[in-house]
Coordinates of C-alpha atoms and ligand atoms in Angstrom, one line a residue:
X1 CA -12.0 -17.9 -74.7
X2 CA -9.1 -17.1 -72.7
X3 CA -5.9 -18.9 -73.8
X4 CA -3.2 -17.1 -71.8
X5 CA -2.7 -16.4 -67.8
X6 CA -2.0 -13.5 -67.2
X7 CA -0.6 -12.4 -63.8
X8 CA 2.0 -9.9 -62.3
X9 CA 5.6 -11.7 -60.7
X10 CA 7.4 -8.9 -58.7
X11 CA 6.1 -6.2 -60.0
X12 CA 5.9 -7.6 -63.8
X13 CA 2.9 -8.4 -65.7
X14 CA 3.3 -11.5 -67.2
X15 CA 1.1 -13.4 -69.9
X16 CA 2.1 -16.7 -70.3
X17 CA 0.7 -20.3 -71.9
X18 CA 1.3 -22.5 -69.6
X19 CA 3.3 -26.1 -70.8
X20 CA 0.4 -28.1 -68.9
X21 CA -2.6 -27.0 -67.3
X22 CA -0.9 -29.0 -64.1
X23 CA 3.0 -27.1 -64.7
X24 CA 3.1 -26.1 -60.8
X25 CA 4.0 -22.3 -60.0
X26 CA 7.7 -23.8 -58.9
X27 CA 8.3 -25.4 -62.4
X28 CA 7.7 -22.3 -64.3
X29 CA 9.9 -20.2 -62.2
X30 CA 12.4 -22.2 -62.0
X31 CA 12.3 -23.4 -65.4
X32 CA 11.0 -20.9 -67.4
X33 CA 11.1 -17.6 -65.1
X34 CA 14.9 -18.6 -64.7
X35 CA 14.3 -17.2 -60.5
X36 CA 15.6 -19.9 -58.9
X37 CA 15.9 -18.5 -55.4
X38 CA 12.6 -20.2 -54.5
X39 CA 13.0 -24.0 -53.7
X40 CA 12.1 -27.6 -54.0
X41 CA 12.1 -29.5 -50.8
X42 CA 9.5 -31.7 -50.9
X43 CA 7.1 -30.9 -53.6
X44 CA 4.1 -31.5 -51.5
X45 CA 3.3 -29.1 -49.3
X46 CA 5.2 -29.7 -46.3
X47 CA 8.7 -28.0 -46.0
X48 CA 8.1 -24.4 -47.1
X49 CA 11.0 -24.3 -49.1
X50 CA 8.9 -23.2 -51.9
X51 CA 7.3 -20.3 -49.8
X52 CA 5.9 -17.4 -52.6
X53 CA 3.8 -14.2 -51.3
X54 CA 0.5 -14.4 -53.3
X55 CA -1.6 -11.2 -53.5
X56 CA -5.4 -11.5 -54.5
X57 CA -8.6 -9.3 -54.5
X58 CA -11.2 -10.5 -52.0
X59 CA -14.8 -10.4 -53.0
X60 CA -15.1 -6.7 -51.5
X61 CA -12.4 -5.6 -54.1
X62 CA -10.1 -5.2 -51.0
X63 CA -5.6 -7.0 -51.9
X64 CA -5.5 -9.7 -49.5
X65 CA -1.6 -11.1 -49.0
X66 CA -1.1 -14.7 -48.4
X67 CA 1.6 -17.2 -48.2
X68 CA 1.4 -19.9 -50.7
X69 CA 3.5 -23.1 -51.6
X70 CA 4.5 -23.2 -55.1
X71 CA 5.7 -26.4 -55.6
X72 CA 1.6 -28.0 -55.2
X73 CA -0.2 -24.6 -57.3
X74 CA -0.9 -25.0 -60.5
X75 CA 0.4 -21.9 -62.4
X76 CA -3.4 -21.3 -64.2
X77 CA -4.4 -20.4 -60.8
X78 CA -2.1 -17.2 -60.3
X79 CA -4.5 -15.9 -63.5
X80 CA -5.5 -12.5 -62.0
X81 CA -3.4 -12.5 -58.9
X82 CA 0.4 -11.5 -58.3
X83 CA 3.0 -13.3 -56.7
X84 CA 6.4 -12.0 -55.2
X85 CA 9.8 -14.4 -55.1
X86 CA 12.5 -13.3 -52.9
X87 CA 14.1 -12.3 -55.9
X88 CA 11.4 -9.4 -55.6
X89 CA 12.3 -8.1 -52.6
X90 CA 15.2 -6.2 -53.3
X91 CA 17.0 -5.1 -56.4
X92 CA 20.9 -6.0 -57.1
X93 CA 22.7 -3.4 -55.2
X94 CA 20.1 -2.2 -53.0
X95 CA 19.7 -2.4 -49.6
X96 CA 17.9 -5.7 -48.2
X97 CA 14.2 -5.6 -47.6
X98 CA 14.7 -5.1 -43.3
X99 CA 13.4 -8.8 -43.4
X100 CA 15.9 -9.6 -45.1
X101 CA 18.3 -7.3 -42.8
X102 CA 16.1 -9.0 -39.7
X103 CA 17.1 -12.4 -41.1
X104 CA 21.1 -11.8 -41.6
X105 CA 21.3 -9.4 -38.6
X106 CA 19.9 -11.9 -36.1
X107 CA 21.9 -15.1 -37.9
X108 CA 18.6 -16.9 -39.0
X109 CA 20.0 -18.8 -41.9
X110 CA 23.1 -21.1 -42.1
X111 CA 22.7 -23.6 -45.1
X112 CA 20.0 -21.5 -46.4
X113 CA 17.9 -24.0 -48.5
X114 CA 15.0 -23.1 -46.3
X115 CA 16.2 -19.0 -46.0
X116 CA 14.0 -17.8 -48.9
X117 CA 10.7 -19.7 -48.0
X118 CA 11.2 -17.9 -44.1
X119 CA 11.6 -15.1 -46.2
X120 CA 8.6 -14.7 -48.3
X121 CA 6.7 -16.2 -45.0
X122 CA 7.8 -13.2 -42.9
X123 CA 7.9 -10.8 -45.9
X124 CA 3.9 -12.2 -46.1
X125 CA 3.5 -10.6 -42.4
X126 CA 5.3 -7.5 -43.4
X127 CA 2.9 -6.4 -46.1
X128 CA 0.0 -7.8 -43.9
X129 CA 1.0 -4.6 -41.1
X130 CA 2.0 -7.6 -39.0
X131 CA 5.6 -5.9 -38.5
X132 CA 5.5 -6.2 -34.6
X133 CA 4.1 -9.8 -34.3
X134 CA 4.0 -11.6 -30.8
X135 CA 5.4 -14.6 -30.8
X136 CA 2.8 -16.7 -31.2
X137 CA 1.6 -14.7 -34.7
X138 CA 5.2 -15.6 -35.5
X139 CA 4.8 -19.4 -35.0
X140 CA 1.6 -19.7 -37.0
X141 CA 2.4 -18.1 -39.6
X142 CA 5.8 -19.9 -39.4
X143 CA 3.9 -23.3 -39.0
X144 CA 4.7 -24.2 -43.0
X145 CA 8.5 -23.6 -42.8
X146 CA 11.0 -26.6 -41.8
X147 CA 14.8 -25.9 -40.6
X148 CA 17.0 -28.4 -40.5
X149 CA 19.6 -25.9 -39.4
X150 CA 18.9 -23.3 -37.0
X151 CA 17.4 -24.5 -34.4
X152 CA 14.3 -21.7 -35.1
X153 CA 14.9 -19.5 -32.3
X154 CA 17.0 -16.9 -34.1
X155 CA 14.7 -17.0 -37.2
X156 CA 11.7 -16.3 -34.6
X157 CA 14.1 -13.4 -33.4
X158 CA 14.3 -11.5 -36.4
X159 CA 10.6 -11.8 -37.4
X160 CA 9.8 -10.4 -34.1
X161 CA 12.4 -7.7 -34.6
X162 CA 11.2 -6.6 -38.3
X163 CA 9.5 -4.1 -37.6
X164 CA 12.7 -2.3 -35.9
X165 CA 13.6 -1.8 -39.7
X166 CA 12.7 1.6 -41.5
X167 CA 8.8 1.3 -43.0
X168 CA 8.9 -0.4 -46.8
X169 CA 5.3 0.6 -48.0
X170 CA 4.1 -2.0 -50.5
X171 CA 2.1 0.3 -53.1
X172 CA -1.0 -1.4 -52.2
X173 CA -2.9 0.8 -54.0
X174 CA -1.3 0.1 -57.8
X175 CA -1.4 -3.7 -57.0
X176 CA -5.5 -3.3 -56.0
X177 CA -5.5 -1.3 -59.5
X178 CA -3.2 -3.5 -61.2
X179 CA -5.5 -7.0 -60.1
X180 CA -9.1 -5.2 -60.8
X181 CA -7.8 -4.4 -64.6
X182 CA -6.8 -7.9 -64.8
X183 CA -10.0 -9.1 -63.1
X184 CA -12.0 -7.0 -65.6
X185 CA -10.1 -9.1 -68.6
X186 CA -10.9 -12.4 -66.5
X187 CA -15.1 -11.7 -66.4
X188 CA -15.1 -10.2 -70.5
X189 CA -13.2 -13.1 -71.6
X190 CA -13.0 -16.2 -68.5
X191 CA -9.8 -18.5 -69.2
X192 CA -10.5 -21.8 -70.7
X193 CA -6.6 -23.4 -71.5
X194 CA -6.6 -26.8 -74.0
X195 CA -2.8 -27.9 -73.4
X196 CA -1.8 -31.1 -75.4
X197 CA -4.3 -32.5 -74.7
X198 CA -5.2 -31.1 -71.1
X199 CA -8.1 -28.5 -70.4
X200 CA -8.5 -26.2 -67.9
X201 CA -11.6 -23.7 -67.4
X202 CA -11.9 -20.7 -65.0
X203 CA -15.5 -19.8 -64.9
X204 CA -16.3 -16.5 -63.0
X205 CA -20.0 -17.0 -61.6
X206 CA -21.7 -20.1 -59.9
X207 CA -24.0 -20.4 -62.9
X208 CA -21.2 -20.9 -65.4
X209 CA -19.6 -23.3 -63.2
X210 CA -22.4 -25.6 -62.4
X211 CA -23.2 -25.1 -66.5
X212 CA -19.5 -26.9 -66.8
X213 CA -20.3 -29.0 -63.8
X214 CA -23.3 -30.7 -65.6
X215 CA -21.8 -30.7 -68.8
X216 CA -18.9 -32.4 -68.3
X217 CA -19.4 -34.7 -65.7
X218 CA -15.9 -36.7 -66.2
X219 CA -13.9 -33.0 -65.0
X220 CA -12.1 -33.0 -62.0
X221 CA -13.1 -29.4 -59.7
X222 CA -10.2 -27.7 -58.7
X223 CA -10.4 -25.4 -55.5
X224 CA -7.6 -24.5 -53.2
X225 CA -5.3 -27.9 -54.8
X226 CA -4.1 -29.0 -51.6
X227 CA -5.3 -32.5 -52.6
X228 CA -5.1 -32.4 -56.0
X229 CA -2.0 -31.1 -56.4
X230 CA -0.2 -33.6 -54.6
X231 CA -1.7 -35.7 -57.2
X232 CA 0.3 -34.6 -59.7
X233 CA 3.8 -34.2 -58.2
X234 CA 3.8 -37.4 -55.9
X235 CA 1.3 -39.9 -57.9
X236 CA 1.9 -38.2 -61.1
X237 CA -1.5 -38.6 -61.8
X238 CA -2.8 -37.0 -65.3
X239 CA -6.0 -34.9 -65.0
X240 CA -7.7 -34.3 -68.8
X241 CA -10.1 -32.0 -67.5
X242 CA -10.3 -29.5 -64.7
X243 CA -12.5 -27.2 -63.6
X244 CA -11.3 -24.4 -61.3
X245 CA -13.5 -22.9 -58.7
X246 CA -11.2 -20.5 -57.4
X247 CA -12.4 -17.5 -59.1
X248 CA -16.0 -17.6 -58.7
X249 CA -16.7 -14.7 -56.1
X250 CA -20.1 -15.9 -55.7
X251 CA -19.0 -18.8 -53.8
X252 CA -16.5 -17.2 -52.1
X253 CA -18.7 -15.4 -49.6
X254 CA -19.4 -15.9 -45.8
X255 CA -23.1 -15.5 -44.8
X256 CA -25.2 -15.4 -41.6
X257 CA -28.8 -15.5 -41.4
X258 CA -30.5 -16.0 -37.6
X259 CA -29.8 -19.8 -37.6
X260 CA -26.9 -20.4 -40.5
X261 CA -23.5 -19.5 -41.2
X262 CA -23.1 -20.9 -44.8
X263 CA -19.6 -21.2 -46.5
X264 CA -19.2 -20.8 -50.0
X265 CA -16.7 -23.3 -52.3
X266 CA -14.5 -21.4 -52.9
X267 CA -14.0 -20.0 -48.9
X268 CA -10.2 -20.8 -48.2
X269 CA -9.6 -22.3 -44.9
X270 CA -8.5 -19.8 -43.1
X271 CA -11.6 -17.8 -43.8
X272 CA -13.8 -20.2 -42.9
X273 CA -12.5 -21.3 -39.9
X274 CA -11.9 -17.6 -38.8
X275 CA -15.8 -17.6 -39.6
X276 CA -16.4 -21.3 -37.5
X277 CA -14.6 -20.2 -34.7
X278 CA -16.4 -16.9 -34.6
X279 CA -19.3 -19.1 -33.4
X280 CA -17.6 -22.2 -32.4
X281 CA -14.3 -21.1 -30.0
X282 CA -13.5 -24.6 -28.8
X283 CA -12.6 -24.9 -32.8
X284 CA -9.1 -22.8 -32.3
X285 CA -7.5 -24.8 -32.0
X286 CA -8.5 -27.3 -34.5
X287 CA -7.8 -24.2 -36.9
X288 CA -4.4 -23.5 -35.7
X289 CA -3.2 -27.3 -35.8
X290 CA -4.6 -27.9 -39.6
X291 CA -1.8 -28.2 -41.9
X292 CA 0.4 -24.8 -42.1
X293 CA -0.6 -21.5 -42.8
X294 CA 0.3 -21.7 -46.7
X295 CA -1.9 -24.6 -46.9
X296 CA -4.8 -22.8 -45.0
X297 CA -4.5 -19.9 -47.7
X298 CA -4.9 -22.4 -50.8
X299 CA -6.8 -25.0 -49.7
X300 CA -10.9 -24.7 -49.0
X301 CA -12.9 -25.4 -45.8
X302 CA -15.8 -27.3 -48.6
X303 CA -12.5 -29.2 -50.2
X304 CA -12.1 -30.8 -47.4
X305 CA -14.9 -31.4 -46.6
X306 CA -15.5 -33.3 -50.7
X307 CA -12.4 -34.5 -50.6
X308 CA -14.0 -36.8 -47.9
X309 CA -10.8 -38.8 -46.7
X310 CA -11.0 -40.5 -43.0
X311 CA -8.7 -38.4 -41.5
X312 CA -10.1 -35.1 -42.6
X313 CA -10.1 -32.9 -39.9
X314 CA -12.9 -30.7 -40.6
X315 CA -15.7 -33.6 -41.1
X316 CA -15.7 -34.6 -37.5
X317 CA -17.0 -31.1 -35.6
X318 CA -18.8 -30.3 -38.8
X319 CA -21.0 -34.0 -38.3
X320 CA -21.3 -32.9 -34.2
X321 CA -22.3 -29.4 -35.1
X322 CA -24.7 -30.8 -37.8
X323 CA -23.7 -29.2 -40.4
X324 CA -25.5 -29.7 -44.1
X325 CA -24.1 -29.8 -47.6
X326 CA -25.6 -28.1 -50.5
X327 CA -25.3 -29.9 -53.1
X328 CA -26.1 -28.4 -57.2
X329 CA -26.3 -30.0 -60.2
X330 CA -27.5 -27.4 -63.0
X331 CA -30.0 -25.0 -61.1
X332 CA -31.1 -28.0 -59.5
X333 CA -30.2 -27.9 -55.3
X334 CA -30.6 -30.6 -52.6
X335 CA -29.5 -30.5 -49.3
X336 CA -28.4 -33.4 -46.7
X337 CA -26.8 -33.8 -43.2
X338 CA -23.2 -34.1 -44.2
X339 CA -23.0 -37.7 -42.4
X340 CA -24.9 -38.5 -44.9
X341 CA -22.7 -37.6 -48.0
X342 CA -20.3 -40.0 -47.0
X343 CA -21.4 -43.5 -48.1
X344 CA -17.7 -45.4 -47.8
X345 CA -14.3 -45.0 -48.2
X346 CA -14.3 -42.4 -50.9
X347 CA -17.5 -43.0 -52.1
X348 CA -20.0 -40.3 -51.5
X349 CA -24.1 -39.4 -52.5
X350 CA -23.4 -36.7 -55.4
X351 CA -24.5 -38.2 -58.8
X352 CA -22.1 -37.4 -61.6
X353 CA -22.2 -33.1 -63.1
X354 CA -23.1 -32.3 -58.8
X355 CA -21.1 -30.3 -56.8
X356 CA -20.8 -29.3 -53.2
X357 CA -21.9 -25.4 -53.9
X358 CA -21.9 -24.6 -49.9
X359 CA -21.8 -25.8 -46.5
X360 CA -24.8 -24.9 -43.8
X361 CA -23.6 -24.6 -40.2
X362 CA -26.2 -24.2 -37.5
X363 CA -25.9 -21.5 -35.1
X364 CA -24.8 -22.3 -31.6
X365 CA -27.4 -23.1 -29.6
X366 CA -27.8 -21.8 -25.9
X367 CA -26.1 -24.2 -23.5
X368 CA -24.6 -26.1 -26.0
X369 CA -21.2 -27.9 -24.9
X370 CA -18.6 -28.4 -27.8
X371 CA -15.6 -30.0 -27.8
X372 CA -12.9 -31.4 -30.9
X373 CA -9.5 -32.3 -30.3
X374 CA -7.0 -33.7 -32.9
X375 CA -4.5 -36.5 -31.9
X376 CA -1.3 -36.1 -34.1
X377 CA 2.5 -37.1 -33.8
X378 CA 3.3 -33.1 -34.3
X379 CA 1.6 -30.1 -33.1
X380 CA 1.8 -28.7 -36.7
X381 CA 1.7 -29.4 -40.3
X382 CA 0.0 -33.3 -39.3
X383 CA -2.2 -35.8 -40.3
X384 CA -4.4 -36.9 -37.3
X385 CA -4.3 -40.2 -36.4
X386 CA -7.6 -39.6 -34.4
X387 CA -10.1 -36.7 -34.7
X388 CA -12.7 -36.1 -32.3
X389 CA -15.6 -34.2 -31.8
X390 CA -18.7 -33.7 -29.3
X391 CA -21.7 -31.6 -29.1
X392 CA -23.5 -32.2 -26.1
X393 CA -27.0 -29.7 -24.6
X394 CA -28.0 -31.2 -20.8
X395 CA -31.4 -30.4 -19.1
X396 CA -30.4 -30.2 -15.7
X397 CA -27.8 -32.3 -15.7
X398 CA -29.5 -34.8 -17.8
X399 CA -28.3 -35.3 -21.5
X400 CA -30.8 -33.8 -23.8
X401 CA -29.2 -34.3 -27.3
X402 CA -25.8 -35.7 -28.1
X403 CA -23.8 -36.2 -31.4
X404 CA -20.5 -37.6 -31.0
X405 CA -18.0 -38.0 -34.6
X406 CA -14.5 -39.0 -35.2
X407 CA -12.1 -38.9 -38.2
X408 CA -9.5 -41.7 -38.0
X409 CA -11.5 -44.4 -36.9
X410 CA -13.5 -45.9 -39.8
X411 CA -13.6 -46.0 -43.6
X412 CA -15.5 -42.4 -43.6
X413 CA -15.7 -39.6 -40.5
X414 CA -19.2 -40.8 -39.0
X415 CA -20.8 -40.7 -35.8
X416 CA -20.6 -43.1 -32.9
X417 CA -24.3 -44.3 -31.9
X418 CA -23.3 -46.5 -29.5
X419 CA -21.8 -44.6 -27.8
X420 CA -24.4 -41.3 -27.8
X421 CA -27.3 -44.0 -26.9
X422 CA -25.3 -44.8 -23.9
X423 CA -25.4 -40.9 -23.0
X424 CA -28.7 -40.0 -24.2
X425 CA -31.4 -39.7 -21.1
X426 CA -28.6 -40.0 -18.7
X427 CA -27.4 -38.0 -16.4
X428 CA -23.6 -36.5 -17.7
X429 CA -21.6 -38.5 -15.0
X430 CA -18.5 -40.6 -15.0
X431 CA -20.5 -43.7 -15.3
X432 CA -22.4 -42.3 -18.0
X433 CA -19.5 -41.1 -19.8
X434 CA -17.7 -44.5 -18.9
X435 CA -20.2 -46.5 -20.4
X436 CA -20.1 -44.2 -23.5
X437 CA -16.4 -44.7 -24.1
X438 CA -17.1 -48.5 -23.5
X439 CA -19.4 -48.4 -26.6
X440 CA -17.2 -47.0 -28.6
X441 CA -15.9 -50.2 -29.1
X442 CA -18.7 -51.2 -30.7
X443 CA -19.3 -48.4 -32.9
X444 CA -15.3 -48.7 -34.2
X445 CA -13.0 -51.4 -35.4
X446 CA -10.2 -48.8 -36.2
X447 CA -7.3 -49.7 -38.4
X448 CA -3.7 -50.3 -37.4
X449 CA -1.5 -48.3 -39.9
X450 CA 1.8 -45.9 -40.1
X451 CA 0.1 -43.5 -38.3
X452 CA -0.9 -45.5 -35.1
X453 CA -2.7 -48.9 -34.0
X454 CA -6.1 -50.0 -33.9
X455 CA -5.8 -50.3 -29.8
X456 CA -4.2 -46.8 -29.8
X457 CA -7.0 -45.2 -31.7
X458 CA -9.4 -47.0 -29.6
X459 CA -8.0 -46.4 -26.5
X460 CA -7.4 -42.4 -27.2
X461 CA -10.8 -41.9 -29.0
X462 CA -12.5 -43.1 -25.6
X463 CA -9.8 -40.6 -23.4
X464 CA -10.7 -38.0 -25.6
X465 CA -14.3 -38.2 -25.0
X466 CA -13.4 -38.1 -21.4
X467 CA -11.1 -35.0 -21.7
X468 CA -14.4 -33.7 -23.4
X469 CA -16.6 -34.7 -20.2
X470 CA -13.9 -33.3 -17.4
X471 CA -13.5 -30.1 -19.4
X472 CA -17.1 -29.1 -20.1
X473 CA -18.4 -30.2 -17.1
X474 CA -15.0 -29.4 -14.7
X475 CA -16.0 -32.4 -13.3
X476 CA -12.8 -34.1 -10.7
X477 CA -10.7 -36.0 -12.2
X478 CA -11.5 -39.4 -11.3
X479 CA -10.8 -43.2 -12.3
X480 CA -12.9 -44.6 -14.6
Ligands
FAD501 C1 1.1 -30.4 -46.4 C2 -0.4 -30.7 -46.3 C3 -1.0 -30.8 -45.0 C4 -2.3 -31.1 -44.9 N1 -2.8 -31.1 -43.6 C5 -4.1 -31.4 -43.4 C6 -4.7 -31.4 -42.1 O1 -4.0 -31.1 -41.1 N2 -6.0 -31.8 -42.0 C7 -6.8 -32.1 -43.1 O2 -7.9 -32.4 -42.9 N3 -6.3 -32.0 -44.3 C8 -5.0 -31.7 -44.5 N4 -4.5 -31.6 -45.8 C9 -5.3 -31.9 -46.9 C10 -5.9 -30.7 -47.7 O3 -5.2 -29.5 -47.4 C11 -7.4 -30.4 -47.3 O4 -8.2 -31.6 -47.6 C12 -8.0 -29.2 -48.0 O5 -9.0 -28.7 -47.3 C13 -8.5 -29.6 -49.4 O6 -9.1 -28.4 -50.0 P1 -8.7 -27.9 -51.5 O7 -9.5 -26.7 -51.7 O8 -7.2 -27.7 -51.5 O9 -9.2 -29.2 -52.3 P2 -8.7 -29.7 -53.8 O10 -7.4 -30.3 -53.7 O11 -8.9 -28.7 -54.8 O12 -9.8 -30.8 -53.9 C14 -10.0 -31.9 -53.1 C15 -11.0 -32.9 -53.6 O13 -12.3 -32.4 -53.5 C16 -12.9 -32.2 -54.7 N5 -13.7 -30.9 -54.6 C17 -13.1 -29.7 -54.2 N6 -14.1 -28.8 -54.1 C18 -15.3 -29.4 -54.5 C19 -16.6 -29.0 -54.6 N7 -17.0 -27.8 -54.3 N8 -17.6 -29.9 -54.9 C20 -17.2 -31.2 -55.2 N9 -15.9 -31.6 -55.2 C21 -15.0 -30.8 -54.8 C22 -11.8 -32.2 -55.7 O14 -12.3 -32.6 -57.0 C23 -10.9 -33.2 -55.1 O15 -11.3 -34.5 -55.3 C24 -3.1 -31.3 -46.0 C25 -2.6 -31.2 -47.3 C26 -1.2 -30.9 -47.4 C27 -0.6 -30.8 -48.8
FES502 S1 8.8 -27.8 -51.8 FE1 8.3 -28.4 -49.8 S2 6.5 -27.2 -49.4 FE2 6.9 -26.9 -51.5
FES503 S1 19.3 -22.9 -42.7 FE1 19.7 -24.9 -43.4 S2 17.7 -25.7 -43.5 FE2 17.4 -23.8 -42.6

């Protein structure tokens, strides 16, 4: 087995052993890479000071470019990928990459501790063909970058003026040959890293990885690290054993059949929303409000869905939509409603060597109303305080099935049966829906915490439901 990661940084190919299978891609390029352009702000996720471009082969063999943050990757994921720093961009005595020209010509940096993760955000766009973005691509993709400086505004000017530039083709073509010679190493020989102490395996197909699963049932799984990884830096938790998920293709894969959209493990957020939305519309904007872009390129639509905390935003709609987990231990495979994997706080029905190998989403029916909304203190880069979501079919303008879920509002994401009884067999009026947002109360005894107060999350989960009823049904506004 595989003792070395090997990976390509601007340009290079590099084949390093890493000092822990938990060192973070910012540690060793700081530290050991000696390029210390790219920065520590926060070391968890949230500033973008630590902003790298990550390229990676998607399961069609096809370079995808994403935005990544360094400081929460752990640098045994970049095996088989390449990364760019701003170091990268251009060479000492060269001309600046024209986002880098964008950037100084249009006065986007003052202090600069935040200049090189703007950057590698915008250079992301550029080698995406995004080089004439409207303002709106600018801001999502610009969601994971903080300035305490600038204001924003001129940085948003020069990403929006990039493309003015002369053309600076990234050789896509050598870095797709460059990552399929590496991905060839990865599949003869998979990486499997014992660091004092610390392993880390890398298994390439589902069968290998639920073979590790089963055997060692004490491993932690690794996916996208958007949890975990914050483990490490802020409760400098030790992991012994992980088990990385991130390069098993199998399970990175989208599929349809006529009733099912099923995503894979190892489906990155933004891929699996792109996917949920697809069907699902109302779930935009859920999508767009869910972390930052860099965390939506690490992290995993199923991670959050196992990581199972009570303000995940994804459980909510997925619960309303009905959604089921696939769950595999060996070759073995059993399959519930997700409301059912959550038992209590953090405690869920998978038995010890089982994973979550895929999610099952139901088709959208004919007539059916959908609705999520996330309550947060920030439009981006927030934890809810409240999450929730509604799917609704009427016959007439009676209610024929209901299923109404929230995140925020109890030890796990569950469903509010109170309050759907109340709806159920009734026609979808205000006193229906009044009644409903009554029960509520019954269903919840939120918690009062940083984030808001047990009458605040009561009070906005019952509005929300409203603002559900007005909008599908375009009902007046009245008093209720
Ligand atoms: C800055 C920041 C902002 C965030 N914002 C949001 C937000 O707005 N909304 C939100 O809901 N979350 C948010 N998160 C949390 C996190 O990004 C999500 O929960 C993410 O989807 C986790 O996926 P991952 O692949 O990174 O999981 P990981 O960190 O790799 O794993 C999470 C947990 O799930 C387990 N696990 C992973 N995959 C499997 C599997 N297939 N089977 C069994 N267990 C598995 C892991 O062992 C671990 O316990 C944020 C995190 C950060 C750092
Ligand atoms: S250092 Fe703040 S996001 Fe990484
Ligand atoms: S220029 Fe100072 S933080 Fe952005």
């Amino acid at each position: 087995m595989r003792q070395t990661v090997s990976f390509y940084l601007n340009g290079l190919l590099q084949t390093v052993r890493p000092a822990s299978p938990t060192q973070t891609v910012l540690q060793y390029l700081r530290e050991q890479a000696g390029l210390r352009g790219t920065k520590e702000g926060c070391a968890e996720g949230d500033c973008g000071a630590c902003t790298v471009t990550e390229a990676a082969l998607d399961p069609d063999g096809q370079v995808v470019f994403r935005s990544i943050n360094a400081c929460i990757r752990f640098l045994p994921t970049l095996d088989g990928r390449a990364i760019w720093t701003v170091e990268g961009l251009s060479a000492e005595n060269q001309a600046l990459h024209p986002v880098q020209q964008a950037m100084v010509d249009h006065h986007a940096s003052q202090c600069g501790f935040c200049t090189p993760g703007f950057v590698m955000s915008l250079y992301t766009m550029y080698c995406n063909g995004q080089r004439r973005p409207v303002r709106e691509e600018v801001l999502d993709n610009l969601s994971g970058n903080l300035c305490r400086c600038t204001g924003y505004r001129p940085i948003i000017d020069a990403a929006m003026a990039m493309g003015h530039y002369p053309d600076e083709n990234a050789d896509v073509e050598q870095i797709k040959r460059q990552l399929h010679a590496l991905q060839e190493t990865a599949c003869h020989e998979p990486l499997e890293l014992a660091v004092s102490g610390q392993k880390f395996r890398s298994p390439i197909t589902a069968d290998h990885l639920a073979e590790l699963v089963q055997a060692h049932p004490d491993a932690t799984l690794l996916a996208g690290g958007t949890d975990i990884g914050l483990m490490v830096t802020k409760q400098l938790h030790h992991f012994d054993d992980l088990i990385y998920l991130g390069n098993v293709a199998e399970l990175d894969v989208v599929s349809r059949d006529e009733d099912t959209l099923t995503i894979g493990a190892s489906v990155l957020l933004n891929k699996g929303y792109q996917a949920l939305v697809a069907e699902y519309p109302e779930a935009e904007s859920l999508w767009k409000r869910f972390a930052s872009m860099p965390i939506r390129n690490s992290g995993t639509l199923v991670g959050n869905v196992a990581n199972g905390s009570p303000i995940g935003d994804s459980a909510p709609l997925l619960i309303a939509l009905q959604t089921r987990v696939v769950l595999r231990k060996g070759q073995a495979r059993r399959e519930l409603p997700l409301e059912n994997l959550y038992l209590d706080y953090r405690k869920q029905d998978r038995s010890p060597g089982e994973f979550l190998e895929s999610i099952k989403i139901p088709l959208r029916m004919a007539d059916l109303k959908v609705g999520t909304y996330k309550l947060s203190k920030r439009f981006d880069q927030d934890i809810s305080a409240v999450c929730g979501a509604y799917a609704v079919t009427l016959d007439g303008d009676v209610v024929q099935s209901v299923r109404i879920a929230y995140g925020g509002m109890a030890a796990t994401s569950r469903r509010a049966p109170a309050a759907e009884r109340a709806l159920l067999g009734q026609p979808f009026d205000a006193s229906s829906v009044a009644a409903a947002m009554a029960a509520l109360a019954i269903d919840y005894q939120p918690l009062t915490d940083m984030r808001a107060s047990s009458d605040y999350r009561l009070q906005a989960a019952q509005n929300l439901l409203y603002r559900f009823y007005l909008e599908t049904t375009g009902a007046a506004q009245t008093r209720v």
